[in-house]
C-alpha cells in the first residue's frame, strides 16, 4: 500500500508536467493554424500571461490518471522493462498486455548487442520469420555483423568463407551491398585500422547497438506498435510548441526544456526503481 502511494505521488508530478505540455501544444497549434494577416496583426500586441493565469489554464486541462498510466505503460513496454511493466500493471490495474512478446523481442535485441548475431537471427525466426524476408537491408546488415564478429574473434578464414558463401550472393542480387562487403573484407587486409576511421567504425560497439535498435524497431512495427515510446515524442512536441509560443506571448517558461522537462522521464525512472524493489 505504501509503495502504491509513492507511485501515485510520482505520477501526480508527471501529471502536472503533462498538463503544462498539453497547454503549450494547444496554444501553439492555435496560432499556427490561424496564422492569417489579421491574426498576425493581433499577435503583434504580444499577450502577457502571469503565473496565476497560467496555472489556472493548466488546471483547466483535464488529464485522467488512466491516460498517465497508459503513458507510463507504453514507455515500459517499448523500452522492454518487462518485470516493471508486470508490477506496474498489478499496482495500477492498467490494461494488461501479453508480455511474452516483449520478453522475446528484448532477447533478440540483447543477442545482437552482445555480438551473438546468429542466435538473434534464430530467435527472430521463431518470433516472426517474415521480418527478415521483407527487409533485405536489415538482413544484410545482420549477416555483415556476423562476419565482423568472426573477424573480431580472430576467425579470419571462417569469416572469409562466410562472406563468399552468404554475403557475396546477396551482393549479386543487390549491388548496393557490394561497397559494404568490400569494406568488411578490408578488415582482413589491414592489421591495424586505427588510422582508418571508415574501417574502425565497423568494429565499434555503437554499430552493434544501432543494428539492435533497427531490429527492435522492425519487430515493433511488425507487431503494429510504434518504434519509439510516446514520452520522447511528447517532449519534442513540448519543446517545439514552447519555442513557437515564445514568439507570441510572455508566459512562465521552462528554461532549457531539453534538460528541465526531463523531470517527466525522471518520474517514470523513479517509478521503475520503486516497482523493481
Short mmCIF file of C-alpha atoms in Angstrom, two decimals:
data_model
loop_
_atom_site.label_atom_id
_atom_site.label_comp_id
_atom_site.label_asym_id
_atom_site.label_seq_id
_atom_site.Cartn_x
_atom_site.Cartn_y
_atom_site.Cartn_z
CA UNK A 1 0.00 0.00 0.00
CA UNK A 2 2.86 2.38 0.88
CA UNK A 3 4.59 1.63 -2.42
CA UNK A 4 1.34 2.30 -4.26
CA UNK A 5 1.04 5.74 -2.59
CA UNK A 6 4.61 6.59 -3.56
CA UNK A 7 3.91 5.60 -7.14
CA UNK A 8 0.81 7.82 -7.08
CA UNK A 9 2.87 10.77 -5.82
CA UNK A 10 5.41 10.35 -8.58
CA UNK A 11 2.72 10.07 -11.22
CA UNK A 12 0.95 13.16 -9.88
CA UNK A 13 4.11 15.15 -10.51
CA UNK A 14 4.26 13.77 -14.03
CA UNK A 15 0.55 14.64 -14.40
CA UNK A 16 1.25 18.33 -13.71
CA UNK A 17 4.08 18.43 -16.23
CA UNK A 18 1.92 16.66 -18.77
CA UNK A 19 -0.78 19.31 -18.32
CA UNK A 20 1.83 22.02 -18.91
CA UNK A 21 2.94 20.28 -22.09
CA UNK A 22 -0.59 20.00 -23.43
CA UNK A 23 -1.29 23.67 -22.74
CA UNK A 24 1.79 24.72 -24.72
CA UNK A 25 0.83 22.43 -27.58
CA UNK A 26 -2.77 23.69 -27.71
CA UNK A 27 -1.79 27.36 -27.68
CA UNK A 28 0.96 26.83 -30.25
CA UNK A 29 -1.30 24.95 -32.65
CA UNK A 30 -3.95 27.65 -32.28
CA UNK A 31 -1.56 30.30 -33.52
CA UNK A 32 -0.02 28.15 -36.27
CA UNK A 33 -3.37 27.09 -37.75
CA UNK A 34 -4.89 30.56 -37.59
CA UNK A 35 -1.85 32.49 -38.71
CA UNK A 36 -3.56 34.83 -41.19
CA UNK A 37 -2.79 38.54 -41.72
CA UNK A 38 -5.47 39.67 -39.29
CA UNK A 39 -4.29 37.23 -36.67
CA UNK A 40 -0.67 38.24 -37.17
CA UNK A 41 -1.62 41.87 -36.67
CA UNK A 42 -3.30 40.91 -33.43
CA UNK A 43 -0.26 38.86 -32.44
CA UNK A 44 1.88 41.97 -32.79
CA UNK A 45 0.38 43.02 -29.48
CA UNK A 46 2.07 40.25 -27.51
CA UNK A 47 -0.12 38.83 -24.81
CA UNK A 48 1.25 38.66 -21.28
CA UNK A 49 0.13 35.72 -19.17
CA UNK A 50 1.04 35.90 -15.49
CA UNK A 51 1.79 32.88 -13.33
CA UNK A 52 -1.64 32.79 -11.69
CA UNK A 53 -3.46 32.86 -15.03
CA UNK A 54 -1.06 30.27 -16.48
CA UNK A 55 -1.58 27.87 -13.56
CA UNK A 56 -5.35 28.28 -13.92
CA UNK A 57 -5.13 27.35 -17.59
CA UNK A 58 -3.01 24.31 -16.69
CA UNK A 59 -5.54 23.18 -14.09
CA UNK A 60 -8.36 23.56 -16.61
CA UNK A 61 -6.79 20.85 -18.76
CA UNK A 62 -8.20 17.53 -17.60
CA UNK A 63 -5.91 14.54 -17.94
CA UNK A 64 -7.08 11.32 -16.38
CA UNK A 65 -4.95 9.07 -14.25
CA UNK A 66 -5.71 6.32 -16.76
CA UNK A 67 -4.05 8.37 -19.51
CA UNK A 68 -0.96 8.86 -17.36
CA UNK A 69 -0.83 5.16 -16.55
CA UNK A 70 -1.03 4.34 -20.25
CA UNK A 71 1.82 6.73 -20.95
CA UNK A 72 3.98 5.01 -18.36
CA UNK A 73 2.98 1.52 -19.53
CA UNK A 74 3.76 2.46 -23.13
CA UNK A 75 7.23 3.57 -22.03
CA UNK A 76 7.85 0.34 -20.11
CA UNK A 77 6.68 -1.91 -22.94
CA UNK A 78 8.55 -0.19 -25.77
CA UNK A 79 11.74 0.06 -23.73
CA UNK A 80 11.39 -3.57 -22.65
CA UNK A 81 11.07 -3.26 -18.86
CA UNK A 82 9.08 -6.47 -18.56
CA UNK A 83 9.26 -7.00 -14.79
CA UNK A 84 8.46 -3.35 -14.09
CA UNK A 85 5.55 -3.45 -16.55
CA UNK A 86 4.09 -6.51 -14.82
CA UNK A 87 4.38 -4.88 -11.39
CA UNK A 88 3.04 -1.58 -12.68
CA UNK A 89 0.02 -3.41 -14.02
CA UNK A 90 -0.54 -5.01 -10.61
CA UNK A 91 -0.20 -1.63 -8.86
CA UNK A 92 -2.41 0.41 -11.21
CA UNK A 93 -4.74 -2.03 -12.96
CA UNK A 94 -3.74 -0.64 -16.36
CA UNK A 95 -4.97 -2.70 -19.30
CA UNK A 96 -2.93 -5.89 -19.33
CA UNK A 97 -0.79 -6.76 -22.35
CA UNK A 98 0.83 -10.09 -23.14
CA UNK A 99 4.42 -9.56 -22.03
CA UNK A 100 5.77 -12.72 -23.68
CA UNK A 101 6.32 -10.93 -26.97
CA UNK A 102 8.17 -8.15 -25.13
CA UNK A 103 10.47 -10.71 -23.48
CA UNK A 104 11.15 -12.38 -26.83
CA UNK A 105 11.81 -9.04 -28.52
CA UNK A 106 14.30 -7.97 -25.86
CA UNK A 107 16.05 -11.36 -26.08
CA UNK A 108 16.62 -10.77 -29.80
CA UNK A 109 17.88 -7.25 -29.17
CA UNK A 110 20.20 -8.34 -26.35
CA UNK A 111 21.69 -11.10 -28.51
CA UNK A 112 22.68 -8.58 -31.19
CA UNK A 113 24.09 -6.15 -28.63
CA UNK A 114 26.29 -8.90 -27.18
CA UNK A 115 27.54 -9.93 -30.63
CA UNK A 116 25.57 -13.19 -30.86
CA UNK A 117 24.03 -12.33 -34.21
CA UNK A 118 23.38 -15.93 -35.25
CA UNK A 119 21.47 -16.54 -32.03
CA UNK A 120 19.48 -13.35 -32.61
CA UNK A 121 18.51 -14.45 -36.12
CA UNK A 122 17.36 -17.84 -34.86
CA UNK A 123 15.25 -16.23 -32.14
CA UNK A 124 13.80 -13.81 -34.67
CA UNK A 125 12.80 -16.64 -36.99
CA UNK A 126 10.76 -18.11 -34.14
CA UNK A 127 9.26 -14.75 -33.23
CA UNK A 128 8.44 -13.61 -36.78
CA UNK A 129 10.36 -15.03 -39.77
CA UNK A 130 8.69 -12.60 -42.19
CA UNK A 131 10.64 -9.64 -40.80
CA UNK A 132 13.90 -10.65 -42.50
CA UNK A 133 12.11 -11.93 -45.60
CA UNK A 134 10.66 -8.48 -46.21
CA UNK A 135 13.66 -6.40 -45.11
CA UNK A 136 16.71 -7.37 -47.14
CA UNK A 137 18.66 -4.30 -45.96
CA UNK A 138 18.31 -5.31 -42.31
CA UNK A 139 19.07 -8.95 -43.12
CA UNK A 140 22.29 -7.94 -44.90
CA UNK A 141 23.38 -5.71 -42.01
CA UNK A 142 22.85 -8.57 -39.58
CA UNK A 143 24.83 -11.01 -41.72
CA UNK A 144 27.55 -8.42 -42.23
CA UNK A 145 27.74 -8.06 -38.45
CA UNK A 146 28.14 -11.85 -38.17
CA UNK A 147 31.17 -11.63 -40.42
CA UNK A 148 32.56 -8.71 -38.40
CA UNK A 149 32.16 -10.67 -35.17
CA UNK A 150 34.12 -13.57 -36.69
CA UNK A 151 36.93 -11.15 -37.60
CA UNK A 152 36.87 -9.67 -34.09
CA UNK A 153 37.36 -13.16 -32.67
CA UNK A 154 40.31 -13.87 -34.98
CA UNK A 155 38.42 -16.38 -37.15
CA UNK A 156 39.59 -14.82 -40.39
CA UNK A 157 39.34 -17.87 -42.63
CA UNK A 158 35.86 -18.64 -41.36
CA UNK A 159 34.90 -15.00 -41.90
CA UNK A 160 36.18 -15.07 -45.48
CA UNK A 161 34.29 -18.29 -46.25
CA UNK A 162 31.16 -16.81 -44.69
CA UNK A 163 31.48 -13.73 -46.87
CA UNK A 164 31.90 -15.79 -50.03
CA UNK A 165 29.05 -18.20 -49.29
CA UNK A 166 26.42 -15.85 -47.90
CA UNK A 167 27.22 -12.19 -48.43
CA UNK A 168 28.61 -12.37 -51.97
CA UNK A 169 25.37 -13.86 -53.41
CA UNK A 170 23.38 -11.15 -51.64
CA UNK A 171 25.59 -8.52 -53.31
CA UNK A 172 24.89 -10.07 -56.70
CA UNK A 173 21.18 -9.61 -56.11
CA UNK A 174 21.61 -6.10 -54.71
CA UNK A 175 24.64 -4.13 -55.93
CA UNK A 176 24.18 -1.52 -53.20
CA UNK A 177 25.54 -4.05 -50.69
CA UNK A 178 28.83 -4.52 -52.55
CA UNK A 179 30.58 -1.48 -51.09
CA UNK A 180 29.79 -2.63 -47.54
CA UNK A 181 31.11 -6.13 -48.27
CA UNK A 182 34.33 -4.68 -49.67
CA UNK A 183 34.69 -2.52 -46.58
CA UNK A 184 34.22 -5.54 -44.33
CA UNK A 185 36.74 -7.65 -46.28
CA UNK A 186 39.23 -4.78 -45.85
CA UNK A 187 39.33 -5.64 -42.15
CA UNK A 188 41.11 -8.85 -43.16
CA UNK A 189 43.70 -6.92 -45.17
CA UNK A 190 44.77 -4.33 -42.61
CA UNK A 191 46.07 -5.50 -39.25
CA UNK A 192 45.75 -2.02 -37.74
CA UNK A 193 42.77 0.14 -38.64
CA UNK A 194 43.24 2.87 -36.02
CA UNK A 195 44.19 5.37 -38.73
CA UNK A 196 41.30 4.26 -40.98
CA UNK A 197 38.07 5.65 -39.48
CA UNK A 198 35.86 4.15 -42.21
CA UNK A 199 37.02 0.68 -41.12
CA UNK A 200 37.36 1.38 -37.41
CA UNK A 201 33.67 2.22 -37.14
CA UNK A 202 32.84 -1.34 -38.22
CA UNK A 203 34.46 -2.60 -35.02
CA UNK A 204 32.87 -0.03 -32.75
CA UNK A 205 30.28 -1.18 -30.20
CA UNK A 206 27.93 1.56 -31.36
CA UNK A 207 27.42 -0.34 -34.60
CA UNK A 208 26.01 -3.34 -32.71
CA UNK A 209 23.74 -1.05 -30.71
CA UNK A 210 22.46 0.67 -33.87
CA UNK A 211 21.68 -2.63 -35.58
CA UNK A 212 19.97 -3.88 -32.42
CA UNK A 213 17.83 -0.72 -32.37
CA UNK A 214 16.91 -1.16 -36.05
CA UNK A 215 15.92 -4.76 -35.42
CA UNK A 216 13.92 -3.79 -32.34
CA UNK A 217 12.08 -1.13 -34.37
CA UNK A 218 11.33 -3.67 -37.13
CA UNK A 219 9.85 -6.10 -34.59
CA UNK A 220 7.70 -3.38 -33.02
CA UNK A 221 6.43 -2.31 -36.45
CA UNK A 222 5.55 -5.91 -37.32
CA UNK A 223 3.50 -6.06 -34.11
CA UNK A 224 1.58 -2.92 -35.06
CA UNK A 225 3.34 -0.80 -32.42
CA UNK A 226 5.24 2.48 -32.63
CA UNK A 227 9.00 2.03 -32.72
CA UNK A 228 9.51 4.75 -30.08
CA UNK A 229 7.68 5.34 -26.79
CA UNK A 230 5.22 8.24 -26.66
CA UNK A 231 7.14 10.11 -23.95
CA UNK A 232 10.06 11.33 -26.14
CA UNK A 233 7.58 12.36 -28.84
CA UNK A 234 5.59 14.39 -26.32
CA UNK A 235 8.77 16.06 -25.09
CA UNK A 236 9.72 17.03 -28.66
CA UNK A 237 6.23 18.45 -29.13
CA UNK A 238 6.62 20.43 -25.93
CA UNK A 239 9.99 21.89 -26.90
CA UNK A 240 8.69 22.90 -30.35
CA UNK A 241 5.41 24.28 -29.01
CA UNK A 242 7.04 26.33 -26.28
CA UNK A 243 9.55 27.80 -28.75
CA UNK A 244 6.69 28.80 -31.08
CA UNK A 245 4.60 30.26 -28.29
CA UNK A 246 7.52 32.36 -27.04
CA UNK A 247 7.21 34.48 -30.20
CA UNK A 248 3.58 35.28 -29.48
CA UNK A 249 3.22 35.62 -25.72
CA UNK A 250 5.05 36.22 -22.48
CA UNK A 251 4.31 33.35 -20.11
CA UNK A 252 6.02 31.20 -17.43
CA UNK A 253 8.63 29.37 -19.50
CA UNK A 254 10.50 26.24 -18.52
CA UNK A 255 14.08 27.24 -19.23
CA UNK A 256 16.38 24.78 -21.02
CA UNK A 257 13.46 22.40 -21.66
CA UNK A 258 15.72 19.69 -23.08
CA UNK A 259 17.09 19.31 -19.55
CA UNK A 260 14.44 20.54 -17.13
CA UNK A 261 11.42 18.91 -18.69
CA UNK A 262 13.15 15.56 -18.45
CA UNK A 263 11.56 15.63 -14.96
CA UNK A 264 8.68 13.69 -16.50
CA UNK A 265 11.09 10.99 -17.66
CA UNK A 266 12.70 11.10 -14.22
CA UNK A 267 9.27 10.47 -12.68
CA UNK A 268 8.98 7.30 -14.71
CA UNK A 269 12.51 6.23 -13.77
CA UNK A 270 11.65 6.74 -10.09
CA UNK A 271 8.53 4.68 -10.59
CA UNK A 272 10.65 1.97 -12.17
CA UNK A 273 13.02 1.88 -9.20
CA UNK A 274 10.05 1.53 -6.83
CA UNK A 275 8.45 -1.25 -8.83
CA UNK A 276 11.70 -3.19 -9.07
CA UNK A 277 12.21 -3.32 -5.29
#
